mmCIF file of C-alpha atoms in Angstrom:
data_model
loop_
_atom_site.group_PDB
_atom_site.id
_atom_site.type_symbol
_atom_site.label_atom_id
_atom_site.label_comp_id
_atom_site.label_asym_id
_atom_site.label_seq_id
_atom_site.Cartn_x
_atom_site.Cartn_y
_atom_site.Cartn_z
ATOM 1 C CA MET N 11 -17.846 16.399 23.840
ATOM 2 C CA SER N 12 -14.614 14.504 24.354
ATOM 3 C CA LYS N 13 -12.900 12.371 21.479
ATOM 4 C CA ASP N 14 -12.523 8.780 22.123
ATOM 5 C CA PRO N 15 -8.698 7.965 22.281
ATOM 6 C CA LEU N 16 -7.084 6.306 19.298
ATOM 7 C CA LYS N 17 -6.681 2.545 19.646
ATOM 8 C CA PHE N 18 -3.674 0.754 18.330
ATOM 9 C CA GLU N 19 -2.912 -2.951 17.918
ATOM 10 C CA ILE N 20 0.726 -4.393 17.446
ATOM 11 C CA PHE N 21 1.537 -7.280 15.241
ATOM 12 C CA ALA N 22 5.086 -8.653 15.736
ATOM 13 C CA ASP N 23 6.792 -11.996 14.778
ATOM 14 C CA LYS N 24 6.447 -14.165 17.790
ATOM 15 C CA TYR N 25 9.630 -16.073 16.884
ATOM 16 C CA ARG N 26 11.496 -12.652 17.434
ATOM 17 C CA LYS N 27 9.918 -11.929 20.722
ATOM 18 C CA GLU N 28 12.912 -11.360 22.816
ATOM 19 C CA LYS N 29 14.589 -9.008 20.222
ATOM 20 C CA LEU N 30 11.318 -7.118 19.601
ATOM 21 C CA GLU N 31 10.338 -6.690 23.299
ATOM 22 C CA PRO N 32 12.180 -3.470 23.969
ATOM 23 C CA THR N 33 10.559 -1.825 20.917
ATOM 24 C CA ILE N 34 7.143 -3.105 21.816
ATOM 25 C CA GLN N 35 7.509 -1.766 25.288
ATOM 26 C CA LEU N 36 8.649 1.693 24.027
ATOM 27 C CA ILE N 37 5.631 1.927 21.502
ATOM 28 C CA ARG N 38 3.232 0.661 24.423
ATOM 29 C CA GLU N 39 4.641 3.294 26.974
ATOM 30 C CA PHE N 40 4.861 6.150 24.451
ATOM 31 C CA LEU N 41 1.155 5.717 23.204
ATOM 32 C CA THR N 42 -0.172 5.349 26.726
ATOM 33 C CA GLU N 43 1.442 8.435 27.916
ATOM 34 C CA LYS N 44 -0.162 10.301 25.029
ATOM 35 C CA GLY N 45 -3.543 8.977 25.986
ATOM 36 C CA ALA N 46 -3.928 6.295 23.289
ATOM 37 C CA LYS N 47 -5.083 2.748 23.840
ATOM 38 C CA VAL N 48 -2.753 -0.269 23.014
ATOM 39 C CA ILE N 49 -3.664 -3.862 22.711
ATOM 40 C CA ASP N 50 -1.043 -5.490 24.957
ATOM 41 C CA ASP N 51 -2.453 -8.864 25.339
ATOM 42 C CA ASP N 52 0.716 -11.134 24.860
ATOM 43 C CA ILE N 53 -1.300 -13.650 22.677
ATOM 44 C CA SER N 54 -2.410 -11.040 20.256
ATOM 45 C CA ILE N 55 0.941 -9.207 20.188
ATOM 46 C CA PHE N 56 3.122 -12.329 19.505
ATOM 47 C CA SER N 57 0.695 -14.380 17.444
ATOM 48 C CA LEU N 58 0.030 -13.512 13.923
ATOM 49 C CA GLN N 59 -2.898 -16.076 13.908
ATOM 50 C CA SER N 60 -4.959 -13.606 15.797
ATOM 51 C CA SER N 61 -7.258 -11.271 14.071
ATOM 52 C CA VAL N 62 -7.646 -7.496 14.341
ATOM 53 C CA GLU N 63 -10.486 -6.129 16.520
ATOM 54 C CA ASP N 64 -13.127 -4.127 14.877
ATOM 55 C CA ASP N 65 -12.663 -0.946 16.719
ATOM 56 C CA ILE N 66 -8.816 -0.612 16.068
ATOM 57 C CA ASP N 67 -7.894 2.643 14.439
ATOM 58 C CA PHE N 68 -4.269 1.715 13.591
ATOM 59 C CA VAL N 69 -2.257 -1.448 13.334
ATOM 60 C CA ILE N 70 1.566 -1.359 13.955
ATOM 61 C CA SER N 71 3.396 -3.884 12.040
ATOM 62 C CA LEU N 72 6.607 -4.635 13.898
ATOM 63 C CA GLY N 73 9.196 -6.677 11.718
ATOM 64 C CA GLY N 74 10.097 -6.809 8.064
ATOM 65 C CA ASP N 75 8.053 -6.953 4.964
ATOM 66 C CA GLY N 76 6.959 -10.463 5.749
ATOM 67 C CA THR N 77 5.522 -9.526 8.856
ATOM 68 C CA PHE N 78 3.776 -6.571 7.230
ATOM 69 C CA LEU N 79 2.143 -8.942 4.627
ATOM 70 C CA LYS N 80 0.923 -11.109 7.450
ATOM 71 C CA ALA N 81 -0.528 -8.157 9.372
ATOM 72 C CA ALA N 82 -2.263 -6.941 6.069
ATOM 73 C CA SER N 83 -3.859 -10.440 5.813
ATOM 74 C CA ARG N 84 -5.083 -10.219 9.319
ATOM 75 C CA VAL N 85 -6.646 -6.790 8.817
ATOM 76 C CA GLY N 86 -8.258 -8.097 5.539
ATOM 77 C CA ASN N 87 -11.156 -6.153 4.327
ATOM 78 C CA ARG N 88 -11.406 -3.959 7.355
ATOM 79 C CA GLU N 89 -9.047 -1.377 5.686
ATOM 80 C CA ILE N 90 -7.442 -0.472 8.922
ATOM 81 C CA PRO N 91 -4.365 1.691 8.291
ATOM 82 C CA ILE N 92 -1.040 -0.109 8.895
ATOM 83 C CA ILE N 93 2.087 1.514 10.179
ATOM 84 C CA GLY N 94 5.093 -0.455 9.277
ATOM 85 C CA VAL N 95 8.102 -0.413 11.641
ATOM 86 C CA ASN N 96 11.083 -1.985 9.834
ATOM 87 C CA MET N 97 13.088 -4.510 12.312
ATOM 88 C CA GLY N 98 14.136 -6.472 9.103
ATOM 89 C CA ARG N 99 16.491 -5.633 6.239
ATOM 90 C CA LEU N 100 15.072 -4.113 3.041
ATOM 91 C CA GLY N 101 11.785 -2.688 4.160
ATOM 92 C CA PHE N 102 9.697 -1.361 1.283
ATOM 93 C CA LEU N 103 6.378 -1.753 3.214
ATOM 94 C CA ALA N 104 7.751 -1.536 6.702
ATOM 95 C CA ASP N 105 9.664 1.743 6.151
ATOM 96 C CA VAL N 106 9.764 3.272 9.694
ATOM 97 C CA LEU N 107 13.031 2.798 11.324
ATOM 98 C CA PRO N 108 13.247 1.792 15.071
ATOM 99 C CA SER N 109 14.883 5.308 15.742
ATOM 100 C CA GLU N 110 12.036 7.017 14.120
ATOM 101 C CA VAL N 111 9.235 5.267 15.923
ATOM 102 C CA LYS N 112 8.334 8.026 18.500
ATOM 103 C CA GLU N 113 8.359 10.739 15.870
ATOM 104 C CA ALA N 114 6.308 8.644 13.475
ATOM 105 C CA LEU N 115 3.786 7.777 16.041
ATOM 106 C CA GLN N 116 3.564 11.486 17.250
ATOM 107 C CA ASN N 117 2.897 12.560 13.524
ATOM 108 C CA VAL N 118 -0.021 9.925 13.460
ATOM 109 C CA LEU N 119 -1.336 11.245 16.694
ATOM 110 C CA ASP N 120 -1.224 14.787 15.280
ATOM 111 C CA GLY N 121 -2.803 13.828 12.040
ATOM 112 C CA LYS N 122 0.562 14.562 9.925
ATOM 113 C CA TYR N 123 0.604 11.717 7.808
ATOM 114 C CA SER N 124 -0.875 10.423 4.521
ATOM 115 C CA ILE N 125 -2.808 7.221 3.567
ATOM 116 C CA GLU N 126 -1.526 5.124 0.450
ATOM 117 C CA LYS N 127 -4.241 2.772 -0.847
ATOM 118 C CA HIS N 128 -2.607 -0.377 -2.245
ATOM 119 C CA THR N 129 -4.369 -2.840 -4.660
ATOM 120 C CA VAL N 130 -5.074 -6.408 -3.430
ATOM 121 C CA ILE N 131 -5.559 -9.360 -5.850
ATOM 122 C CA GLN N 132 -7.387 -12.625 -5.110
ATOM 123 C CA ALA N 133 -7.270 -16.183 -6.575
ATOM 124 C CA GLU N 134 -10.264 -18.566 -7.387
ATOM 125 C CA ALA N 135 -10.014 -22.169 -8.419
ATOM 126 C CA ASN N 136 -12.322 -23.414 -11.090
ATOM 127 C CA GLY N 137 -14.498 -20.363 -10.785
ATOM 128 C CA GLY N 138 -15.148 -20.831 -7.140
ATOM 129 C CA GLU N 139 -13.778 -20.080 -3.687
ATOM 130 C CA PHE N 140 -10.099 -20.861 -2.935
ATOM 131 C CA GLU N 141 -9.290 -23.211 -0.146
ATOM 132 C CA GLY N 142 -7.342 -21.014 2.137
ATOM 133 C CA SER N 143 -6.605 -17.284 2.202
ATOM 134 C CA PRO N 144 -7.156 -16.125 -1.465
ATOM 135 C CA PHE N 145 -5.907 -12.494 -1.016
ATOM 136 C CA ALA N 146 -2.471 -11.179 -1.920
ATOM 137 C CA LEU N 147 -0.897 -7.716 -1.361
ATOM 138 C CA ASN N 148 2.240 -8.551 -3.279
ATOM 139 C CA ASP N 149 1.671 -11.407 -5.871
ATOM 140 C CA ILE N 150 0.150 -14.779 -6.762
ATOM 141 C CA ALA N 151 2.496 -17.141 -8.484
ATOM 142 C CA VAL N 152 1.756 -20.424 -10.201
ATOM 143 C CA LEU N 153 4.944 -22.634 -9.817
ATOM 144 C CA LYS N 154 6.253 -26.135 -10.660
ATOM 145 C CA ARG N 155 6.411 -28.769 -7.821
ATOM 146 C CA ASP N 156 8.723 -31.607 -7.067
ATOM 147 C CA SER N 157 10.121 -31.835 -10.364
ATOM 148 C CA ALA N 158 12.965 -30.514 -12.624
ATOM 149 C CA SER N 159 10.582 -30.391 -15.527
ATOM 150 C CA MET N 160 8.995 -26.829 -16.294
ATOM 151 C CA ILE N 161 5.273 -26.561 -16.563
ATOM 152 C CA SER N 162 2.980 -25.387 -19.152
ATOM 153 C CA ILE N 163 0.663 -22.430 -18.364
ATOM 154 C CA LYS N 164 -2.104 -21.401 -20.821
ATOM 155 C CA ALA N 165 -2.884 -17.827 -19.925
ATOM 156 C CA ARG N 166 -6.059 -15.935 -21.016
ATOM 157 C CA VAL N 167 -6.884 -12.191 -20.251
ATOM 158 C CA ASN N 168 -10.533 -11.200 -20.120
ATOM 159 C CA GLY N 169 -11.168 -14.442 -21.934
ATOM 160 C CA ASP N 170 -8.762 -13.639 -24.797
ATOM 161 C CA PHE N 171 -5.762 -16.181 -25.201
ATOM 162 C CA LEU N 172 -2.537 -14.517 -24.436
ATOM 163 C CA VAL N 173 0.106 -17.167 -24.728
ATOM 164 C CA THR N 174 1.128 -20.607 -23.374
ATOM 165 C CA TYR N 175 4.169 -20.109 -21.114
ATOM 166 C CA GLN N 176 6.844 -22.927 -20.938
ATOM 167 C CA ALA N 177 8.419 -22.034 -17.609
ATOM 168 C CA ASP N 178 9.152 -22.867 -14.064
ATOM 169 C CA GLY N 179 6.228 -20.685 -13.107
ATOM 170 C CA LEU N 180 4.374 -17.380 -13.624
ATOM 171 C CA ILE N 181 3.878 -14.310 -11.330
ATOM 172 C CA VAL N 182 0.937 -11.918 -11.196
ATOM 173 C CA ALA N 183 2.235 -8.936 -9.246
ATOM 174 C CA THR N 184 0.589 -5.899 -8.026
ATOM 175 C CA PRO N 185 2.514 -2.532 -8.043
ATOM 176 C CA THR N 186 3.317 -3.236 -4.361
ATOM 177 C CA GLY N 187 4.797 -6.661 -5.121
ATOM 178 C CA SER N 188 6.620 -5.495 -8.215
ATOM 179 C CA THR N 189 9.777 -4.813 -6.172
ATOM 180 C CA ALA N 190 9.621 -8.313 -4.637
ATOM 181 C CA TYR N 191 9.546 -11.718 -6.543
ATOM 182 C CA ASN N 192 8.712 -9.934 -9.565
ATOM 183 C CA LEU N 193 11.698 -7.786 -9.711
ATOM 184 C CA SER N 194 14.065 -10.788 -9.070
ATOM 185 C CA ASN N 195 12.721 -12.394 -12.158
ATOM 186 C CA GLY N 196 13.185 -9.403 -14.342
ATOM 187 C CA GLY N 197 9.813 -7.874 -14.060
ATOM 188 C CA PRO N 198 9.387 -4.157 -14.118
ATOM 189 C CA ILE N 199 8.949 -1.904 -11.147
ATOM 190 C CA ILE N 200 5.409 -0.489 -11.040
ATOM 191 C CA VAL N 201 4.579 2.804 -9.208
ATOM 192 C CA PRO N 202 1.805 2.345 -6.676
ATOM 193 C CA GLN N 203 -1.657 3.551 -7.626
ATOM 194 C CA SER N 204 -0.878 3.211 -11.228
ATOM 195 C CA GLY N 205 -3.858 0.748 -11.703
ATOM 196 C CA SER N 206 -1.589 -1.854 -13.290
ATOM 197 C CA LEU N 207 -0.800 -5.583 -12.805
ATOM 198 C CA CYS N 208 2.233 -7.540 -14.117
ATOM 199 C CA ILE N 209 2.487 -11.016 -15.530
ATOM 200 C CA THR N 210 6.222 -12.226 -15.200
ATOM 201 C CA PRO N 211 7.392 -15.625 -16.270
ATOM 202 C CA VAL N 212 9.728 -17.564 -14.095
ATOM 203 C CA ALA N 213 12.662 -18.951 -16.056
ATOM 204 C CA PRO N 214 10.787 -19.156 -19.365
ATOM 205 C CA HIS N 215 12.010 -21.670 -21.906
ATOM 206 C CA SER N 216 11.783 -19.134 -24.847
ATOM 207 C CA LEU N 217 13.772 -15.986 -24.412
ATOM 208 C CA ASN N 218 11.348 -13.975 -26.435
ATOM 209 C CA ILE N 219 8.727 -14.176 -23.763
ATOM 210 C CA ARG N 220 8.645 -11.176 -21.660
ATOM 211 C CA PRO N 221 6.733 -9.631 -18.727
ATOM 212 C CA ILE N 222 3.566 -7.820 -19.728
ATOM 213 C CA VAL N 223 1.753 -5.063 -17.764
ATOM 214 C CA LEU N 224 -2.058 -4.996 -17.802
ATOM 215 C CA ASN N 225 -4.850 -2.832 -16.428
ATOM 216 C CA ASP N 226 -5.719 -3.962 -12.866
ATOM 217 C CA ASP N 227 -9.470 -4.338 -13.685
ATOM 218 C CA CYS N 228 -8.709 -7.402 -15.965
ATOM 219 C CA THR N 229 -9.368 -11.056 -15.176
ATOM 220 C CA ILE N 230 -6.499 -13.565 -15.669
ATOM 221 C CA ASP N 231 -7.208 -17.264 -16.216
ATOM 222 C CA LEU N 232 -4.310 -19.735 -15.975
ATOM 223 C CA GLU N 233 -4.485 -23.451 -16.870
ATOM 224 C CA VAL N 234 -1.496 -25.720 -15.909
ATOM 225 C CA GLU N 235 -0.124 -28.840 -17.353
ATOM 226 C CA SER N 236 2.581 -30.665 -15.448
ATOM 227 C CA ARG N 237 4.377 -33.898 -15.813
ATOM 228 C CA SER N 238 3.919 -34.515 -11.976
ATOM 229 C CA HIS N 239 0.216 -33.785 -12.408
ATOM 230 C CA HIS N 240 0.408 -31.162 -9.632
ATOM 231 C CA PHE N 241 1.536 -27.601 -9.263
ATOM 232 C CA LEU N 242 1.789 -24.905 -6.544
ATOM 233 C CA VAL N 243 -0.110 -21.637 -6.030
ATOM 234 C CA ALA N 244 1.744 -19.282 -3.814
ATOM 235 C CA ILE N 245 -0.379 -16.342 -2.458
ATOM 236 C CA ASP N 246 2.098 -13.795 -0.889
ATOM 237 C CA GLY N 247 4.269 -16.824 -0.095
ATOM 238 C CA ARG N 248 1.435 -19.136 1.368
ATOM 239 C CA SER N 249 1.789 -22.222 -0.806
ATOM 240 C CA TYR N 250 -1.110 -24.513 -1.840
ATOM 241 C CA LYS N 251 -0.809 -27.817 -3.823
ATOM 242 C CA MET N 252 -3.181 -27.956 -6.767
ATOM 243 C CA ALA N 253 -4.132 -30.744 -9.167
ATOM 244 C CA GLU N 254 -3.389 -30.481 -12.845
ATOM 245 C CA GLY N 255 -6.397 -29.222 -14.719
ATOM 246 C CA THR N 256 -7.400 -26.817 -11.931
ATOM 247 C CA ARG N 257 -8.242 -23.304 -13.560
ATOM 248 C CA ILE N 258 -6.726 -20.502 -11.538
ATOM 249 C CA THR N 259 -8.519 -17.144 -11.938
ATOM 250 C CA ILE N 260 -6.823 -13.940 -10.640
ATOM 251 C CA ARG N 261 -8.602 -10.558 -10.379
ATOM 252 C CA LYS N 262 -8.541 -7.336 -8.240
ATOM 253 C CA ALA N 263 -10.007 -7.839 -4.707
ATOM 254 C CA PRO N 264 -12.905 -5.700 -3.625
ATOM 255 C CA TYR N 265 -10.790 -3.857 -1.043
ATOM 256 C CA VAL N 266 -7.489 -2.139 -0.639
ATOM 257 C CA VAL N 267 -4.743 -2.081 2.001
ATOM 258 C CA LYS N 268 -4.202 1.245 3.636
ATOM 259 C CA ILE N 269 -0.509 2.098 4.477
ATOM 260 C CA VAL N 270 0.494 4.902 6.684
ATOM 261 C CA LYS N 271 3.172 7.159 5.075
ATOM 262 C CA GLN N 272 5.060 9.958 6.738
ATOM 263 C CA ASN N 273 4.498 13.272 4.888
ATOM 264 C CA GLU N 274 8.107 13.747 3.884
ATOM 265 C CA GLN N 275 8.471 10.233 2.487
ATOM 266 C CA ARG N 276 8.656 9.828 -1.265
ATOM 267 C CA TYR N 277 8.382 6.735 -3.320
ATOM 268 C CA PHE N 278 11.307 7.415 -5.762
ATOM 269 C CA SER N 279 13.704 8.335 -2.922
ATOM 270 C CA THR N 280 12.665 5.070 -1.231
ATOM 271 C CA LEU N 281 13.651 3.352 -4.577
ATOM 272 C CA ARG N 282 16.923 5.002 -4.817
ATOM 273 C CA GLU N 283 17.758 4.267 -1.178
ATOM 274 C CA LYS N 284 16.664 0.589 -0.906
ATOM 275 C CA LEU N 285 17.883 -0.537 -4.459
ATOM 276 C CA MET N 286 21.110 1.638 -4.099
ATOM 277 C CA TRP N 287 20.510 3.424 -7.534
ATOM 278 C CA GLY N 288 23.417 5.635 -8.372
ATOM 279 C CA ALA N 289 25.685 4.355 -5.613
ATOM 280 C CA ASP N 290 29.246 3.687 -6.480
ATOM 281 C CA THR N 291 30.071 0.390 -4.730
ATOM 282 C CA ARG N 292 33.638 0.154 -5.970
ATOM 283 C CA SER N 293 36.247 0.169 -3.235
#
């Protein structure tokens, strides 16, 4: 009995269509020659507003980490493995270089790859559903809005009072997001699959307030006071305006994001390369 061909769908930044078209064409031709099926409808390729079809085996994210986050949002709870092709700059999530595309796809076709399962977190407002997409692969941040004044954020973990932060904001980051906004605010790097989350303040008023790492099965409740009577909740960069007094609850989502990794790729070597650890930048 013959096996059904693998089916791939490409997600790419529609605003970079002209630059990405040669790579899209290369991927389409290569996979087609190998007997795989590729979703090549222009609307689904270049519009990140479309959703992934149910029978897709792999999603190819073509762009930077921002495109990867959008692709992960479109995949949602389907848990379809995502291959990240880095057409951007840093590329922690999208880690396949354009020159490596054919080799990486051949490895996928040959089954020579591994799957990393990455934690997703979700936001609730006042104990109910969040208006908009509540899921984040990187981080959920509570931030001040339209004011030079900092905000006051009362934080509880599993119902126990932690501290009231006086700051420009607060980041709750997954291990995946620990190298993003969290890192730029002095938070720690957390190894994937470590079962942890990190709470990191943004520009805290008190210098003795530090990031704290928690188990990812905990529930984090945040209550905000602001002079402007409003604040922002940013979910993987998607911002939502919230009224003062709204309680934001953050917890682990009931699904993971599956990322395709080449067998020779190692997390610590990626850190050394992307963050230039040990590099002597002196001229």
